[in-house]
Coordinates of C-alpha atoms and ligand atoms in Angstrom, one line a residue:
M8 CA 39.2 -14.9 63.5
K9 CA 38.2 -18.7 63.2
F10 CA 34.6 -19.6 64.1
P11 CA 34.3 -19.3 68.0
I12 CA 33.0 -22.4 69.7
G13 CA 32.3 -22.9 73.6
V14 CA 32.4 -26.4 75.2
L15 CA 30.6 -27.6 78.1
V16 CA 32.2 -30.7 80.1
S17 CA 31.6 -32.7 83.2
G18 CA 34.1 -35.5 83.0
R19 CA 37.1 -37.2 81.2
G20 CA 37.0 -34.8 78.0
S21 CA 38.0 -37.3 75.3
N22 CA 35.6 -35.7 72.9
L23 CA 37.0 -32.3 73.7
E24 CA 40.4 -33.6 73.1
A25 CA 39.4 -35.0 69.7
I26 CA 37.8 -31.8 68.8
L27 CA 41.1 -29.8 69.9
S28 CA 43.3 -32.1 68.1
H29 CA 41.4 -32.0 64.9
I30 CA 41.6 -28.0 65.1
K31 CA 45.3 -28.5 65.6
E32 CA 45.5 -30.8 62.4
G33 CA 43.5 -28.2 60.4
K34 CA 40.6 -30.5 59.9
L35 CA 38.2 -28.3 61.7
D36 CA 38.0 -24.7 61.2
A37 CA 37.1 -23.4 64.6
E38 CA 38.5 -22.3 67.8
V39 CA 37.6 -23.4 71.3
V40 CA 37.4 -20.0 73.0
A41 CA 35.9 -21.3 76.4
V42 CA 35.6 -24.5 78.3
I43 CA 33.2 -24.5 81.2
S44 CA 32.8 -27.4 83.6
D45 CA 30.3 -27.9 86.4
R46 CA 32.8 -30.1 88.3
E47 CA 36.2 -28.9 89.6
D48 CA 37.7 -32.2 89.3
A49 CA 36.7 -32.8 85.6
K50 CA 39.7 -34.1 83.8
A51 CA 38.5 -32.2 80.6
L52 CA 39.6 -28.9 82.2
K53 CA 43.2 -30.3 82.3
V54 CA 42.8 -31.4 78.6
A55 CA 41.7 -27.9 77.5
E56 CA 44.6 -26.2 79.4
N57 CA 47.0 -28.5 77.7
Y58 CA 45.9 -27.1 74.4
G59 CA 46.1 -23.5 76.1
V60 CA 42.2 -23.0 76.0
D61 CA 40.6 -20.6 78.6
T62 CA 38.9 -23.0 81.2
Y63 CA 36.2 -21.9 83.8
Y64 CA 34.9 -24.0 86.7
I65 CA 31.4 -22.7 87.4
P66 CA 29.4 -24.9 90.0
C67 CA 25.8 -25.2 89.8
L68 CA 24.7 -25.7 93.4
E69 CA 20.8 -25.4 92.9
K70 CA 20.3 -28.6 91.2
K71 CA 22.3 -31.8 90.3
T72 CA 20.9 -32.7 87.1
V73 CA 20.0 -29.5 85.4
L74 CA 21.5 -26.2 84.6
V75 CA 19.5 -23.4 86.2
G76 CA 19.6 -20.3 88.3
E77 CA 22.7 -18.1 88.9
A78 CA 25.1 -20.8 87.2
E79 CA 22.9 -20.8 84.2
K80 CA 23.1 -16.9 84.0
K81 CA 26.9 -17.0 84.4
Y82 CA 27.3 -19.7 81.6
I83 CA 25.3 -17.6 79.3
E84 CA 27.1 -14.4 80.2
L85 CA 30.5 -15.9 79.7
F86 CA 29.8 -17.5 76.3
K87 CA 28.2 -14.2 75.2
E88 CA 31.2 -12.3 76.2
K89 CA 33.6 -14.8 74.4
G90 CA 31.3 -14.3 71.2
V91 CA 30.6 -18.0 71.0
K92 CA 28.6 -19.0 67.9
L93 CA 28.1 -22.7 68.6
I94 CA 28.0 -24.5 72.0
V95 CA 29.2 -28.1 72.0
L96 CA 28.2 -30.3 74.9
A97 CA 30.9 -32.9 75.4
G98 CA 29.9 -35.2 78.3
F99 CA 28.2 -32.3 80.0
M100 CA 26.0 -34.3 82.4
R101 CA 23.1 -31.6 83.0
I102 CA 20.1 -30.9 81.3
I103 CA 20.0 -27.6 79.4
K104 CA 17.0 -25.4 80.2
K105 CA 14.7 -22.8 78.5
D106 CA 16.9 -19.7 79.2
F107 CA 20.1 -21.1 77.8
L108 CA 18.4 -22.6 74.9
D109 CA 16.8 -19.4 74.1
A110 CA 20.2 -17.8 74.3
F111 CA 21.8 -19.8 71.8
K112 CA 19.0 -20.8 69.7
G113 CA 19.6 -23.6 67.2
R114 CA 23.4 -23.2 68.2
I115 CA 23.8 -26.2 70.7
M116 CA 25.1 -29.7 69.8
N117 CA 25.3 -32.8 71.9
I118 CA 26.7 -36.1 71.3
H119 CA 25.0 -39.4 72.6
P120 CA 26.5 -42.8 72.8
A121 CA 23.7 -44.7 71.2
L122 CA 21.6 -44.5 68.0
L123 CA 18.8 -42.1 68.9
P124 CA 15.9 -42.6 69.6
S125 CA 16.9 -45.7 71.1
F126 CA 18.6 -45.7 74.6
K127 CA 18.2 -42.1 75.6
G128 CA 19.4 -40.8 78.8
L129 CA 22.2 -42.1 80.8
E130 CA 24.4 -45.1 80.0
G131 CA 23.2 -45.5 76.5
Q132 CA 26.0 -48.2 75.8
K133 CA 24.8 -50.4 78.7
Q134 CA 21.2 -49.8 77.9
A135 CA 22.1 -51.2 74.2
L136 CA 24.0 -54.3 75.6
E137 CA 21.4 -55.2 78.2
Y138 CA 18.5 -54.8 75.7
G139 CA 20.4 -57.3 73.4
A140 CA 20.8 -54.8 70.4
K141 CA 23.1 -56.2 67.6
V142 CA 24.1 -52.8 66.6
S143 CA 24.4 -49.6 68.6
G144 CA 26.3 -46.3 67.7
C145 CA 26.5 -42.7 68.4
T146 CA 24.4 -39.6 67.4
V147 CA 25.2 -35.9 67.2
H148 CA 22.0 -33.9 67.5
F149 CA 20.9 -30.4 68.1
V150 CA 19.7 -29.8 71.5
N151 CA 16.3 -28.8 72.4
E152 CA 14.0 -28.6 75.2
G153 CA 13.6 -32.5 75.5
I154 CA 16.2 -35.1 76.6
D155 CA 18.1 -36.4 73.6
V156 CA 15.2 -35.8 71.2
G157 CA 16.8 -32.9 69.2
P158 CA 17.0 -33.0 65.4
I159 CA 19.7 -35.7 64.4
I160 CA 22.8 -34.3 62.6
L161 CA 25.0 -37.2 62.0
Q162 CA 25.0 -40.9 63.1
E163 CA 27.4 -43.7 63.1
V164 CA 26.5 -47.5 63.3
V165 CA 28.7 -49.7 65.7
P166 CA 28.4 -53.5 65.9
V167 CA 27.8 -54.9 69.2
H168 CA 29.7 -58.2 69.7
D169 CA 28.6 -61.2 71.7
N170 CA 31.6 -61.1 74.0
D171 CA 31.2 -57.2 74.6
S172 CA 31.2 -55.7 78.0
V173 CA 30.0 -52.1 78.7
D174 CA 33.6 -51.0 78.7
S175 CA 34.5 -52.7 75.4
L176 CA 31.4 -51.4 73.6
S177 CA 31.9 -48.0 74.9
Q178 CA 35.4 -47.8 73.7
R179 CA 34.5 -48.9 70.3
I180 CA 31.5 -46.4 70.1
L181 CA 33.7 -43.5 71.5
M182 CA 36.3 -44.0 68.6
H183 CA 33.4 -43.1 66.3
E184 CA 32.1 -40.1 68.7
H185 CA 35.5 -38.6 68.2
E186 CA 35.1 -38.7 64.5
I187 CA 31.4 -37.7 64.0
Y188 CA 31.5 -34.9 66.4
S189 CA 34.1 -32.9 64.5
K190 CA 32.5 -33.7 61.2
A191 CA 29.1 -32.3 62.6
I192 CA 30.9 -29.1 64.0
Q193 CA 32.6 -28.5 60.6
L194 CA 29.4 -28.8 58.7
F195 CA 27.7 -26.4 61.1
V196 CA 30.8 -23.9 60.7
E197 CA 30.5 -24.2 56.8
G198 CA 26.8 -23.3 57.2
R199 CA 25.8 -26.5 55.7
L200 CA 23.1 -27.8 58.1
K201 CA 19.5 -26.9 57.4
V202 CA 16.9 -27.8 60.0
E203 CA 13.4 -28.5 58.6
G204 CA 11.3 -29.8 61.5
R205 CA 12.9 -32.9 62.8
R206 CA 15.1 -33.4 59.8
V207 CA 18.5 -31.9 59.4
K208 CA 19.8 -31.7 55.6
V209 CA 23.2 -31.5 55.0
L210 CA 23.8 -29.1 52.1
S211 CA 26.6 -29.8 49.5
G212 CA 27.7 -26.3 48.9
E213 CA 28.6 -23.5 51.6
V214 CA 25.7 -21.4 52.5
K215 CA 26.3 -18.1 54.5
K216 CA 25.0 -18.0 57.9
E217 CA 23.5 -14.6 59.3
Ligands
LIG319 C1 30.7 -39.7 75.8 O1 30.6 -41.2 75.5 C2 29.4 -39.0 75.5 O2 28.9 -39.6 74.4 C3 28.6 -39.3 76.7 O3 29.4 -39.1 77.8 C4 30.9 -39.5 77.3 C5 31.7 -38.3 77.5 O4 33.1 -38.7 77.4 N1 27.4 -38.5 76.8 C6 26.4 -38.6 77.3 O5 26.2 -39.8 77.7 C7 25.3 -37.6 77.3 N2 24.1 -38.2 77.4 P1 34.3 -37.7 77.3 O6 34.0 -36.7 78.5 O7 35.5 -38.6 77.3 O8 33.9 -36.8 76.0

């Protein structure tokens, strides 16, 4: 069986689609065994269905911006049942809290559309443009209890042009998101990511995970 990953989504699903297409092309040795959305209308659910992946809509009614309560329990249970070894946040717009983090310790990744630690939080691309940054980019990082502050796995620099709009910059960054997310996942699958404090070292050879 291929390395089982679970994906959390809330929206469009272009990162999910890139991951699924890389798997199909044989560039990523993993299998998406479950996609959970907190939003019924997330296009990402359709994307997953088109690839024959099991999808689940599980609303989180307690809070708008965090994953807590009954929903959090259900997310954990489902991913455990499915034997998920890595959780990938792909445009999931809720903050992950302690119980979920503890259930999948060191096994949760996120992608952020800016070069962390700059422009954390929502609308990283808009923040970079408004700040006047000449370069921005994207970051894949492990998720910890803070917001967009977990150890950085991979980053890609993307230029900001004088005539950029939020849309044009977001589009340019997104193309790179689609590449580095799969690369980071593949490194994890190969057991090549070693976390030492804040630093994530990429090991050259394969190292077996427990
Ligand atoms: C992506 O740009 C991702 O980096 C961003 O949401 C978008 C989701 O697009 N995530 C965040 O801002 C998280 N803080 P997608 O649904 O097409 O993958």
